Every structure is written in structure tokens, then in C-alpha cells.
XYZ file of C-alpha atoms in Angstrom:
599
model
C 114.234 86.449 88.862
C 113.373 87.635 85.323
C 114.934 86.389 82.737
C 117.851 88.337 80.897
C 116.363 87.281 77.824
C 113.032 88.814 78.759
C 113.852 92.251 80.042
C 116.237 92.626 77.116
C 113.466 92.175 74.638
C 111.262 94.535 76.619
C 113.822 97.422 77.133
C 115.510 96.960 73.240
C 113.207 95.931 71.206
C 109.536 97.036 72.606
C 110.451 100.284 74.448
C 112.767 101.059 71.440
C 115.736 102.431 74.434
C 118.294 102.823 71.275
C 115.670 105.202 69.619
C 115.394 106.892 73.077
C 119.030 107.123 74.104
C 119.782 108.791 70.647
C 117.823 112.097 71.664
C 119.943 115.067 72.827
C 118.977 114.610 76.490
C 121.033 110.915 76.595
C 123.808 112.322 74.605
C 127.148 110.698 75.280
C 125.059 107.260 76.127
C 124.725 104.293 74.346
C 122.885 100.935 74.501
C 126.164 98.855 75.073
C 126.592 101.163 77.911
C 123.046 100.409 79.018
C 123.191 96.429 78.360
C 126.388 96.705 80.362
C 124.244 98.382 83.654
C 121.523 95.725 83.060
C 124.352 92.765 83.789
C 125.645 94.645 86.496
C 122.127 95.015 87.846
C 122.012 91.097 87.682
C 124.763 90.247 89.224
C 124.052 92.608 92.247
C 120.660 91.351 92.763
C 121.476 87.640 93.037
C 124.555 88.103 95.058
C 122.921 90.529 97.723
C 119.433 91.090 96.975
C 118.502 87.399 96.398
C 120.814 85.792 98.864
C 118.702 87.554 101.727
C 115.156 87.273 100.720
C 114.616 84.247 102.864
C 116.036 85.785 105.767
C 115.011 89.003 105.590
C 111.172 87.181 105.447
C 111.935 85.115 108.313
C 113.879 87.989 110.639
C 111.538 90.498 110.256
C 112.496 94.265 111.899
C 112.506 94.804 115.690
C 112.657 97.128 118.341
C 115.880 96.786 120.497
C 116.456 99.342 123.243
C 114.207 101.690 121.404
C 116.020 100.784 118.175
C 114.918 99.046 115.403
C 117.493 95.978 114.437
C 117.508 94.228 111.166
C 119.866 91.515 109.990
C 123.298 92.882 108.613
C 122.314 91.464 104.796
C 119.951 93.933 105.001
C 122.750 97.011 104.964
C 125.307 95.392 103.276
C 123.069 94.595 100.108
C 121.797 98.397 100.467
C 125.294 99.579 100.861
C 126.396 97.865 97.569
C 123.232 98.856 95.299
C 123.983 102.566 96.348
C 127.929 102.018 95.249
C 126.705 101.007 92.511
C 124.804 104.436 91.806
C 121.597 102.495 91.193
C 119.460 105.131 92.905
C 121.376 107.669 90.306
C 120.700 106.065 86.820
C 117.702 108.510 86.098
C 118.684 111.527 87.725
C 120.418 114.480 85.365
C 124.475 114.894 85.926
C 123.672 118.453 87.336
C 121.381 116.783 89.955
C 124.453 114.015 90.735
C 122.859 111.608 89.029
C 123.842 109.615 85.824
C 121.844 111.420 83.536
C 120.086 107.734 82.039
C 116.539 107.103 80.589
C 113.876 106.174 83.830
C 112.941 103.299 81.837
C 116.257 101.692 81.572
C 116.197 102.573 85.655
C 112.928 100.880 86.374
C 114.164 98.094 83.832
C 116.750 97.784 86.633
C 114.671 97.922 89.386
C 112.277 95.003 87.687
C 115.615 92.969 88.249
C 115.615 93.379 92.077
C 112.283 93.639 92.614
C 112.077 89.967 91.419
C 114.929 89.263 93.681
C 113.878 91.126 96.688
C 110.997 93.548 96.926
C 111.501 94.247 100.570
C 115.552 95.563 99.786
C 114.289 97.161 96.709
C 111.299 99.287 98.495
C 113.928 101.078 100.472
C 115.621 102.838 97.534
C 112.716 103.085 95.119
C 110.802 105.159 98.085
C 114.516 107.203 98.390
C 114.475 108.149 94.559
C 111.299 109.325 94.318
C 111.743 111.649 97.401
C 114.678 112.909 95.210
C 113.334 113.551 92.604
C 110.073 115.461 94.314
C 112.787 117.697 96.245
C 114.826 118.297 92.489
C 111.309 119.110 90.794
C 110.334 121.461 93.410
C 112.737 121.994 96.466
C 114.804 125.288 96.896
C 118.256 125.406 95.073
C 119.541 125.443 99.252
C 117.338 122.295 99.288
C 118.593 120.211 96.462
C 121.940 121.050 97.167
C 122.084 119.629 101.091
C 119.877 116.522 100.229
C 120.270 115.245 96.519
C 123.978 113.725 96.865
C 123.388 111.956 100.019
C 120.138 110.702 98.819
C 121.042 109.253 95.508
C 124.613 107.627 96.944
C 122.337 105.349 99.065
C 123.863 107.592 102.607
C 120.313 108.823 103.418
C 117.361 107.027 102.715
C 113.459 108.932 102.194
C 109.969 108.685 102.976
C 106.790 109.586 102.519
C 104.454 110.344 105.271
C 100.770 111.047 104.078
C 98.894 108.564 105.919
C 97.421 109.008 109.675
C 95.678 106.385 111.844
C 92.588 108.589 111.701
C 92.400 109.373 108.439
C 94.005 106.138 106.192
C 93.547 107.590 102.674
C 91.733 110.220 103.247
C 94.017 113.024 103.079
C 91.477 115.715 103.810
C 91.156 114.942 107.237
C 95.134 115.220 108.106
C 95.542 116.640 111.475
C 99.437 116.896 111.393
C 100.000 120.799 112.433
C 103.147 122.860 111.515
C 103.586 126.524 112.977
C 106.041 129.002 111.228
C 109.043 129.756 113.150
C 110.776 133.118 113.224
C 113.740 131.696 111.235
C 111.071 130.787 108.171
C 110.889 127.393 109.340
C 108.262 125.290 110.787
C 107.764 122.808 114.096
C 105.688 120.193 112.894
C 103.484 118.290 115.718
C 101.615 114.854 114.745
C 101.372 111.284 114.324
C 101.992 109.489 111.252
C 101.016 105.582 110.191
C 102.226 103.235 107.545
C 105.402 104.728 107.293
C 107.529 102.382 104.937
C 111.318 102.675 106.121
C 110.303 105.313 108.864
C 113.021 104.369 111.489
C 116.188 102.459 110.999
C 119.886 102.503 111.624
C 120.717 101.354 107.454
C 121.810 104.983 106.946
C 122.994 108.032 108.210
C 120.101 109.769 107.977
C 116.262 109.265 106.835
C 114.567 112.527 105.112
C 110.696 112.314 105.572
C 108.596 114.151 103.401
C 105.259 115.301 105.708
C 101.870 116.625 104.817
C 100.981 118.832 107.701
C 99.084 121.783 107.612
C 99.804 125.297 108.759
C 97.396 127.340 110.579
C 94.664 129.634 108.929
C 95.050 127.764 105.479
C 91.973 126.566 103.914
C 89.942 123.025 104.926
C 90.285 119.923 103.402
C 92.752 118.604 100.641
C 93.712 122.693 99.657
C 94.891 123.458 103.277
C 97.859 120.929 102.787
C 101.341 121.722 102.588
C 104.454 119.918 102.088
C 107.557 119.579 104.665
C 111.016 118.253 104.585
C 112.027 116.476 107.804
C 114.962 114.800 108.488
C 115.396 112.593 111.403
C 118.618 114.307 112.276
C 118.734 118.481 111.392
C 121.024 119.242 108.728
C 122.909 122.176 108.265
C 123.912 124.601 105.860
C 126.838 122.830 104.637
C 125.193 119.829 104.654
C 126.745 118.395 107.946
C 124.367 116.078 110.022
C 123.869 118.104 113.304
C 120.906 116.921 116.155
C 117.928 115.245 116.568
C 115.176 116.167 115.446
C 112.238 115.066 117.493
C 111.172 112.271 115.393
C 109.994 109.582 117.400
C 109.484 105.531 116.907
C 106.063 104.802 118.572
C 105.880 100.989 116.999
C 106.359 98.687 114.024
C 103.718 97.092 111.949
C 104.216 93.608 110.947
C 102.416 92.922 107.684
C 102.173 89.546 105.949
C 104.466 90.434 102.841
C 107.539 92.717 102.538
C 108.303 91.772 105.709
C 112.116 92.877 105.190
C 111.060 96.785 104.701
C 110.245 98.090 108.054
C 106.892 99.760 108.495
C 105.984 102.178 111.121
C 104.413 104.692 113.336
C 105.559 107.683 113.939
C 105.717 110.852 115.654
C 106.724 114.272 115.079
C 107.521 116.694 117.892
C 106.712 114.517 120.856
C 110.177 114.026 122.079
C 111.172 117.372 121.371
C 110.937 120.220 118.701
C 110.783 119.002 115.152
C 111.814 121.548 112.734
C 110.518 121.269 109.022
C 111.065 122.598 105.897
C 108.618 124.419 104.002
C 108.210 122.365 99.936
C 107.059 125.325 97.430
C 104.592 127.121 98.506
C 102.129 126.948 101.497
C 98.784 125.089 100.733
C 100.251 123.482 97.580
C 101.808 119.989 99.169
C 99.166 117.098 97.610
C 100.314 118.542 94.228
C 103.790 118.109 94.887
C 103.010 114.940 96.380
C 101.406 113.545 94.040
C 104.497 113.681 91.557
C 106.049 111.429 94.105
C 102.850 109.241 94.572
C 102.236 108.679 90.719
C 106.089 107.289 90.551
C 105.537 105.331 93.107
C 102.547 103.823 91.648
C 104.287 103.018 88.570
C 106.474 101.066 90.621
C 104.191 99.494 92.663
C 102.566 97.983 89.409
C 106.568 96.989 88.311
C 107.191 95.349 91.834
C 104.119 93.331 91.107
C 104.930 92.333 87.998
C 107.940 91.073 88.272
C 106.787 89.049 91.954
C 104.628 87.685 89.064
C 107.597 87.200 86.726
C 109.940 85.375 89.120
C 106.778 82.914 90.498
C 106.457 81.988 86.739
C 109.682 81.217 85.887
C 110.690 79.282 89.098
C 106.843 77.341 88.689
C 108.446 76.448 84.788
C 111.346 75.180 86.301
C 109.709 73.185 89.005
C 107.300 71.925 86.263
C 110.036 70.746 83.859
C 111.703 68.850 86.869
C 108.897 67.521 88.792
C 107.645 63.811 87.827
C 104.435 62.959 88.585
C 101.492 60.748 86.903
C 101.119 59.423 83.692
C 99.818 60.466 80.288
C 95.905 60.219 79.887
C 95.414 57.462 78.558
C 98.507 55.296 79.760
C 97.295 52.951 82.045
C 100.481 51.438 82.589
C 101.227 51.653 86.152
C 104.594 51.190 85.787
C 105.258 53.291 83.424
C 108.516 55.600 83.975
C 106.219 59.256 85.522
C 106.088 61.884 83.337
C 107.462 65.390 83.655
C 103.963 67.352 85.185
C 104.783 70.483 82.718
C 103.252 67.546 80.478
C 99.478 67.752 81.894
C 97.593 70.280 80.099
C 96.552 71.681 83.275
C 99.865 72.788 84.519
C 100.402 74.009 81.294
C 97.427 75.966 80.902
C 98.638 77.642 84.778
C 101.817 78.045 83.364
C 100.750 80.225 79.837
C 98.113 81.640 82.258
C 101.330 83.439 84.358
C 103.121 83.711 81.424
C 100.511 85.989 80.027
C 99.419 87.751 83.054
C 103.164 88.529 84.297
C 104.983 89.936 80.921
C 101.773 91.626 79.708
C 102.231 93.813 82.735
C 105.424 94.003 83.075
C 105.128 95.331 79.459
C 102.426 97.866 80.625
C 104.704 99.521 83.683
C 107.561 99.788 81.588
C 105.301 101.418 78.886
C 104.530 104.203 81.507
C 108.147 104.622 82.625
C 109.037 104.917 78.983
C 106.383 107.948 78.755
C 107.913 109.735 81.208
C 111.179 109.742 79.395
C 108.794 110.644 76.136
C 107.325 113.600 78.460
C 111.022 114.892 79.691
C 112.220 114.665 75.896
C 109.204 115.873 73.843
C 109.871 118.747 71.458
C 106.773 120.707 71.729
C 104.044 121.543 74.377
C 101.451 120.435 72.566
C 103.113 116.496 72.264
C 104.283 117.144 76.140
C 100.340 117.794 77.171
C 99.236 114.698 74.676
C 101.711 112.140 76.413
C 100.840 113.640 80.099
C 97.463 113.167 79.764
C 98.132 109.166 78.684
C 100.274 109.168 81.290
C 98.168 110.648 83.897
C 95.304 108.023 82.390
C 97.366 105.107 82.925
C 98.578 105.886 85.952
C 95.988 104.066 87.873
C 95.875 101.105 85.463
C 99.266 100.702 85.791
C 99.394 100.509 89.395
C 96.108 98.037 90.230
C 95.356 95.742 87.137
C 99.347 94.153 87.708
C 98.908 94.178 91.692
C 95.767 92.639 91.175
C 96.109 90.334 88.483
C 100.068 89.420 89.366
C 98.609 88.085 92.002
C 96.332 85.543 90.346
C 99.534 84.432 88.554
C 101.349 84.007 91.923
C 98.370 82.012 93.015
C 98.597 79.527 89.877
C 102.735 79.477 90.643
C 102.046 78.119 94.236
C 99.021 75.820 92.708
C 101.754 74.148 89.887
C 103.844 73.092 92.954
C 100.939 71.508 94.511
C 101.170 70.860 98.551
C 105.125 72.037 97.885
C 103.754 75.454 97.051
C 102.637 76.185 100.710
C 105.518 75.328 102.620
C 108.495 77.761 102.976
C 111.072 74.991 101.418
C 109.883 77.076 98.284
C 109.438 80.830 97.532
C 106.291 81.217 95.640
C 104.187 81.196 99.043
C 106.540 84.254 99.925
C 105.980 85.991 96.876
C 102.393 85.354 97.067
C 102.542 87.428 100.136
C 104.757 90.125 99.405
C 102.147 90.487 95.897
C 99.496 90.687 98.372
C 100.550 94.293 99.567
C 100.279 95.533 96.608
C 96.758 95.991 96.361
C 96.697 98.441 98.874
C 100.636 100.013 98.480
C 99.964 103.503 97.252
C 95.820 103.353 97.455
C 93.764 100.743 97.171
C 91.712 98.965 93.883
C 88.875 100.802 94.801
C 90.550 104.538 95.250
C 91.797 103.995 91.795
C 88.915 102.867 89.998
C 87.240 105.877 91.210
C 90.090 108.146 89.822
C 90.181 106.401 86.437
C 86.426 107.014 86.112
C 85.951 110.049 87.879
C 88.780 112.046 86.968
C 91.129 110.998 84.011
C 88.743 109.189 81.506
C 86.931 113.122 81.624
C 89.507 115.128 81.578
C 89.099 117.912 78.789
C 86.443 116.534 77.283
C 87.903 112.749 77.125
C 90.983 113.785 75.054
C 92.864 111.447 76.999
C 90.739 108.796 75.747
C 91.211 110.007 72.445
C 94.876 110.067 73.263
C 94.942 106.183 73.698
C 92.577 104.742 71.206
C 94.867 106.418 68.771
C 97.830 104.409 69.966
C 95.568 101.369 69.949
C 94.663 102.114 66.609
C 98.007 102.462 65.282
C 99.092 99.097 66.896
C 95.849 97.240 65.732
C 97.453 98.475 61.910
C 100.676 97.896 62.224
C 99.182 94.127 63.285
C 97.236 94.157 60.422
C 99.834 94.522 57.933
C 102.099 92.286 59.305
C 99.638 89.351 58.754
C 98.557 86.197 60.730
C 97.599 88.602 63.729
C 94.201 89.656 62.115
C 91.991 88.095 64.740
C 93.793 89.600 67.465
C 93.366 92.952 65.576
C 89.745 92.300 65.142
C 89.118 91.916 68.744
C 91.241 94.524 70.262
C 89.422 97.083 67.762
C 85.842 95.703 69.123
C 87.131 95.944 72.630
C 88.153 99.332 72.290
C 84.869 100.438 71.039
C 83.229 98.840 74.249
C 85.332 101.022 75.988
C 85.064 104.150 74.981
C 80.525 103.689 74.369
C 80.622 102.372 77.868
C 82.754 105.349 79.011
C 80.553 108.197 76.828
C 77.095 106.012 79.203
C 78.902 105.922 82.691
C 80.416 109.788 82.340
C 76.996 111.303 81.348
C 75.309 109.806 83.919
C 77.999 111.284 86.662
C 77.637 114.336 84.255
C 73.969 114.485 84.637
C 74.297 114.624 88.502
C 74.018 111.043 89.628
C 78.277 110.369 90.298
C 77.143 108.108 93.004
C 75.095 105.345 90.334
C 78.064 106.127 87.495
C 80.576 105.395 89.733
C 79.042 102.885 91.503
C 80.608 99.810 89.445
C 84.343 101.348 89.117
C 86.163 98.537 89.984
C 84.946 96.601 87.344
C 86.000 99.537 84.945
C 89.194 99.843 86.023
C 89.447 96.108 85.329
C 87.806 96.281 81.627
C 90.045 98.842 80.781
C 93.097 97.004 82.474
C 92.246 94.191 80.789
C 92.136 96.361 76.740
C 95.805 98.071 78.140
C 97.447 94.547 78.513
C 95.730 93.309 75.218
C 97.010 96.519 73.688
C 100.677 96.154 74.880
C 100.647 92.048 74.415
C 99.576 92.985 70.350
C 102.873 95.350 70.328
C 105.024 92.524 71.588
C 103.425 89.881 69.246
C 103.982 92.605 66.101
C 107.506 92.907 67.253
C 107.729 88.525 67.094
C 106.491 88.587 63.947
C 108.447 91.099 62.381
C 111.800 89.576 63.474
C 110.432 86.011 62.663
C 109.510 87.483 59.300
C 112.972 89.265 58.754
C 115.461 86.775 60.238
C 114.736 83.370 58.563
C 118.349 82.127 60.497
C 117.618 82.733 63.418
C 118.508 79.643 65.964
C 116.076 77.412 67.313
C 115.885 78.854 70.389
C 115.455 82.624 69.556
C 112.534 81.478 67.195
C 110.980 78.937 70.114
C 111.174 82.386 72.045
C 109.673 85.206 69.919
C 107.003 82.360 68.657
C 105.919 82.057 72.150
C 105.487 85.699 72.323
C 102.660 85.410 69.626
C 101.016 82.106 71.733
C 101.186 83.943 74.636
C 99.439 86.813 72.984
C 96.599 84.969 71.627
C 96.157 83.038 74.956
C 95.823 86.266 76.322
C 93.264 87.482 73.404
C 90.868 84.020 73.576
C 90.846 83.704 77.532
C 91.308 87.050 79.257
C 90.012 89.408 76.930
C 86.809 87.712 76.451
C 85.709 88.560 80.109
C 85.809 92.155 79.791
C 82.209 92.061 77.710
C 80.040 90.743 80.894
C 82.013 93.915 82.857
C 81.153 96.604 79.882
C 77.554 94.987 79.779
C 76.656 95.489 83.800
C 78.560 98.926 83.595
C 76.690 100.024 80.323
C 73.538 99.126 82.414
C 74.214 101.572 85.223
C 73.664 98.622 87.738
C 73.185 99.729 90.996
C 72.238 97.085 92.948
C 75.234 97.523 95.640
C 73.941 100.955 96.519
C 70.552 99.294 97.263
C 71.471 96.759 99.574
C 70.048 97.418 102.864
C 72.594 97.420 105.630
C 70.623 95.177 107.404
C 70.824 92.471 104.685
C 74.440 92.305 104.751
């Protein structure tokens, strides 16, 4: 799991939370209160989340008389996380919620996540269904789903995805007809539905794209349907079934505890929707739920990344093995392996890659809090657009690059690391999924480049070298941090020329050469975000180390390893982003003339 000590520093003294719960909108709340919900979020995880994970891996779901049947640790450690009113920290008091900052919430979520993604996926895909219905449901509508939803009695979903169509959302066939009573019968299939069917909860409230008849084609004819597995009436009361059918399960390599399915909608009888807003305006709405769950995604990676490090430090501290170079002695007592400079450079190498995102995804969750607190429009729009630009950063470079760190976790237990007496092979597979959870490397690198980098003219751009620019001098006058400075500045400028070459040539009408190379983008960029947030967390180390002189051995051991880890980062990950900005500044092209027939 991540360390106390770690998500402490992150949450109190990065993100600033005291500075944030002191605004009007927290009022009555105080950090005690919120250290308090971080132990409680500790103990919770290890006694049900982590207890489990090794089952729940092992017993994945399955279809019994047309059920689906999970082990009992699976309910019981849901049941307790929703007594606890985890699913309510972020939500206002007048929604039934707890009225806390979403970054102390996704703080909290870090913690099970690194206990047990598959648990945690159920609840994290039920708050953000919540909070889409509170944003833009009826008053009707909030008031017969929010309670159940955030006390952990219904669960939600999100049901984009058909087997026809995958990610492209344009081609959704899922039809819904008005009714006379101003409701709709939806009719369709629906794949890769996490937590589609179960019996963990009383209910299960699936949010469908379908389209009605006569709208317009493509992405603009979508709209955007509550529909509950069981009807619901007026009061509230649970009444029949709605026609939503099980056709199978889908059993992926990683998360193997959340069920996945197929699933359809009106086969087995009428299913009755819900109209969301208005007609034609669902992927909007959506999307609010699709960008929090991509902020999330990027946390649950992170913190897979987090917990492989810290049990691969433990292992290496306790595993003997070898001798030091040099020592020829053959019976000489072994030496602890965290001793070869190998396994240490794998260990720094997580180290780096796991807190520098876990940094960046709570950096987003602390800008929505920003956004729901800002004083004027005009700061609002600013911290939206950074938002909406980080987005898909947040999301891919920690699914992507959590992963390498999971790799070098499995590699420091050697032949140990494959075998199921130990975790990190598990966690290598849950990471896996998150490459493609809420759209794949690719789909993002396209909207970074495409989309958000342009936006108004590059403001958002703008928007971020500014806050790069104010961390680079806030480095600079703290001292000893000058190199790192140096080289964050230069990168940034690579950026943003490489950006101004790749957007005129999609400008100039050839999208298809600009964008040809996104990927790499996406990761160049990734790559200046992480440096970026690892110089915050070093400038933070070095202005305690400078200010507390007494501080014990161990709080100094910890905040000085902030600033190693921070220049690892700077002279071996930052370095590789140049060969990317070179190719990209080039406008190569060479994958768009490969002949088919060469492949």
C-alpha cells in the first residue's frame, strides 16, 4: 500500500489541503478532521480491501443459474467502505454527501486502490455516475438516486461502448423511442460494461448512450439515459425489472475481482429509460463522467505503481543474495541485494516513476476543487482549460509508465516476481488495463494534440508554462536546484516550438502528417508534467530542510530523498524527451508510408 508518510506529504504539504479547506466552500472542516478520514481510510483498506485481493484475483466472477456469484469478501468489504461514507467525502451536504475537498477523496481512494483496484473500481465508477446525475439530472432525478448511490446501496455504470463500435462513439446503434409518459424504451447491446450485473447491491443504475430517432448522425445524435436494472419509483421504492439482460462475462487478465460484461437492453422485456438533459446532448454530459474517471484511472495506476515499489524495497532490504563487487570471498556472509547498484537503480527508477505521478493525478483532482472554489470566471475558465489539457496526460503517461515501474518491481524479485507467492505479478496485471480503461494511449494522444494544446489559440498552453515558470523560480531561489531549473525551462521551450510546428501543419490542412507521431507527444509532454510536479515536491524538501534544522534523522533521510529522487528523474527520464521533440519537430511520416504489404 502507500505509505502514510507519503500521501500525507502529498495531500498537506504539496496540494496545500489546509489552504484549500480554509475557503468558504469547506467551512466547518479542518485538516485534523481530514488526517483523521485518511487513518480511517487505512485501516479499512487493509482489513477488507487488502485481505481479499488474492482471492478476489484467483475467484474471479461467474455465472450461476443466470447469476453472477462472487466471493462474500467481495460485499462485505463494499458494504463497510459505503458505511463508512467513502463514496460521500466529495459530494456537497445538500447532495447527501460530506461536503469534503475531491482531492482529499481521491487521496483516499489512492489508499485502496493500492490495496485493491478491483474493490475500489466498483465505487469510483458509482461516484462519478453521481455526480454526472447531481451536475445535470432533474431535481426528481437526484432526489430518487443520489442517497442510495453515495451510501454504497446502489452501485453505477457507464455504458458507452458497443461490440461494433469499441471507441468509436459515432457509430452507436443503441435506439431509445419516447414513450407517452416522457420516457423512453431503450433497445441494444452494450460491451465492456465494468460492474454491469451483480447481486453486491440492491440495485445497479446504468448510464446509456442511445440515440433517439430523427436526431442528427454521428457523435451530435447522442443522448444520455438513466437505467436502472430494477424501475424505481417516485418515492424512491425499488419496484420491477427492467429488461436488462446478462448476455456474458469477460475475463480480462487484471482486475479480475470487478466483473466485466455484456449486456442487453430490452431483450427480455421493455426497458424504460430516463431522458439526461436534453435530447442530442449525452457525450457532453458524458464526458464530465469520463474525464473523472480518467483522472482516476491515472490514480489507480499510480498507486499499483506505488504499492509494487514499496513491497520491491522491502523484499530488497530482506533478500540476501551475492556478494559485493569485488569480494571474492566465497564465504563471505551474502549481502542484502538492495546493496547492488542495479536493484537500486530499479528501485529509484519506481520510486521516481510512481510518486511523480501520483503527484500529477492528485494535481488534477486538486484543480477541480480550484475550479468549484474559484472567485471569478475568468480564473474558473484559466484552471478549466489546464484541467481539460491535462486530462489526457493524466490518465496515459501514469498507466503507461506505472507500468514500467511494476515491471522493474517484479524484475527486483527476480524468478520470485513471477510466481503468485508474491503480488507484484498481480499488480503488473491489473496496471496492464489501464492502458486501455477509459480510451486507449493512442485516442489520447490524438486529443492532446488535436484538440486541447489548440484550444483558443493555445491559451491553455500558455496556461501551463506559466505554472512551470513560477515553479522553475520558486526553485531558483531556493538554491541547490538550479540545474533542475535549467532543464525544465529548456524542456518547456521544446514543447511549446514543437507544438507552434506540429499545430500549423494540422492548421495548414495536413492533420493526418501533424498528428501522425501523437503518441510520442503525449509522452514528451508527460514526461515535462512529471518533471514539473517532481521540481514542486523537491522545492517543498528543500524549504523544510532549510527551515527545520531539528528535524529527526528520519524526516530529513525522507524529504532528502525527495530531492534524489527528483534529480534521478531530471538526468535519466527527462533527457529522452529531446529524440521525441526532434522526430516530431521533423513532421516524420514514415508510418503513414508504409505499404500494407510490407507489414
Amino acid at each position: 500500500m502507500i505509505p502514510r508518510r507519503e500521501l500525507l506529504f502529498q495531500l498537506l504539504e504539496v496540494m496545500r489541503l489546509e489552504d484549500l479547506l480554509g475557503r468558504p466552500a469547506f467551512n466547518g472542516h479542518d485538516q485534523r478532521e481530514a488526517t483523521d478520514i485518511i487513518d480511517v481510510a487505512y485501516s479499512l483498506a487493509e482489513r477488507e480491501f487488502l485481505s481479499c485481493a488474492a482471492l478476489l484475483d484467483r475467484e474471479e466472477p461467474r455465472i450461476e443459474d443466470g447469476r453472477v456469484v462472487m466471493p462474500e469478501a467481495t460485499s462485505q468489504a463494499l458494504r463497510a467502505y459505503g458505511e463508512a461514507s467513502f463514496g460521500a467525502l466529495a459530494f456537497s451536504e445538500q447532495q447527501g454527501g460530506l461536503g469534503l475537498p475531491f482531492v482529499l477523496a481521491q487521496g483516499c481512494s489512492a489508499v485502496f486502490a493500492s490495496a485493491n483496484v478491483s474493490l475500489l473500481s466498483y465505487a469510483m465508477l458509482t461516484q462519478g455516475a453521481a455526480r454526472l446525475i447531481a451536475e445535470f439530472g432533474t431535481e426528481p432525478q437526484r432526489r430518487r438516486y443520489l442517497v442510495p448511490m453515495l451510501a454504497g446501496q446502489w452501485f453505477g455504470t457507464m455504458c458507452l461502448s458497443e461490440s461494433h463500435a469499441g471507441s468509436s462513439l459515432a457509430d452507436l446503434r443503441t435506439a431509445a423511442q419516447p414513450r407517452a409518459d416522457g420516457r423512453y424504451s431503450i433497445k441494444g447491446e452494450k460491451m465492456w460494461i465494468s460492474g454491469g450485473e451483480h447481486e453486491l447491491t440492491e440495485n445497479i443504475v446504468h448510464l446509456v448512450l442511445a440515440r433517439i430517432p430523427g436526431g442528427p448522425p454521428g457523435v451530435k445524435g447522442v443522448s444520455l439515459f438513466i437505467v436502472p436494472r430494477r424501475l424505481v419509483g417516485s418515492s424512491g421504492e425499488i419496484t420491477d425489472d427492467n429488461g436488462v439482460g446478462l448476455i456474458g462475462l469477460n475475463h480480462k487478465m487484471g482486475w479480475r475481482g470487478h466483473v466485466n460484461t455484456a449486456l442487453s437492453f430490452g431483450a427480455t422485456g421493455e426497458c424504460i429509460g430516463e431522458l439526461v438533459g436534453l435530447e442530442h446532448h449525452g457525450l457532453p454530459y458524458m464526458f464530465q463522467m469520463m474525464n473523472e474517471a480518467r483522472i482516476a484511472v491515472g490514480l489507480c495506476a499510480a498507486s499499483i505503481a506505488c504499492a509494487g515499489y514499496r513491497y520491491s524495497l522491502d523484499y530488497a532490504r530482506e533478500r540476501r543474495q551475492g556478494r559485493a563487487v569485488g569480494d571474492r570471498d566465497p564465504l563471505a556472509p551474502q549481502i542484502p541485494i538492495i546493496l547492488h547498484a542495479d536493484v537500486r537503480r530499479m528501485l529509484i527508477a519506481q520510486k521516481a516513476l510512481a510518486e511523480g505521478a501520483l503527484s500529477l493525478t492528485l494535481y488534477c483532482a486538486r484543480l477541480v476543487d480550484d475550479i468549484a472554489t474559484a472567485t471569478s470566471d475568468e480564473s474558473r475558465e484559466r484552471l478549466q482549460l489546464l484541467l481539460d489539457l491535462l486530462t489526457p496526460i493524466a490518465k496515459s503517461w501514469p498507466a503507461e509508465f506505472a507500468l514500467e515501474a511494476n515491471k522493474l518491481a517484479m524484475q527486483v524479485l527476480g524468478g520470485a516476481g513471477y510466481t503468485r507467492d508474491h503480488p507484484v505479478e498481480r499488480w503488473y496485471r491489473d496496471n496492464r488495463l489501464n492502458l486501455i480503461h477509459e480510451g486507449t494511449h493512442g485516442i489520447h494522444a490524438l486529443d492532446l494534440l488535436g484538440r486541447k494544446v489548440a484550444r483558443q489559440g493555445g491559451r491553455a498552453l500558455r496556461v501551463f508554462a506559466a505554472k512551470v515558470e513560477a515553479t522553475v523560480k520558486q526553485g531558483l531561489e531556493l538554491g541547490e536546484l538550479e540545474g533542475e531549473c535549467r532543464a525544465l525551462a529548456s524542456g518547456m521551450r521544446g514543447l511549446a516550438m514543437t507544438t507552434r510546428r506540429l499545430v500549423s501543419s494540422i492548421d495548414a490542412g495536413d492533420p493526418e502528417r501533424g498528428l501522425a507521431n501523437a503518441t510520442l507527444y503525449l509522452d514528451a509532454f508527460g514526461h515535462i508534467a512529471v518533471a514539473w510536479r517532481w521540481l514542486a515536491q523537491a522545492c517543498v524538501a528543500r524549504r523544510v530542510l532549510l527551515a527545520d534544522r531539528s528535524a529527526g534523522e528520519a524526516e530529513r533521510a525522507y524529504y532528502e530523498g525527495k530531492i534524489a529522487t527528483c534529480r534521478y528523474f531530471f538526468r535519466y527520464e527527462l533527457p529522452t524527451i529531446a529524440p521525441k521533440l526532434t522526430l516530431l519537430a521533423r513532421l516524420d511520416d514514415l508510418t503513414l508510408r508504409f505499404r500494407d504489404e510490407a507489414f
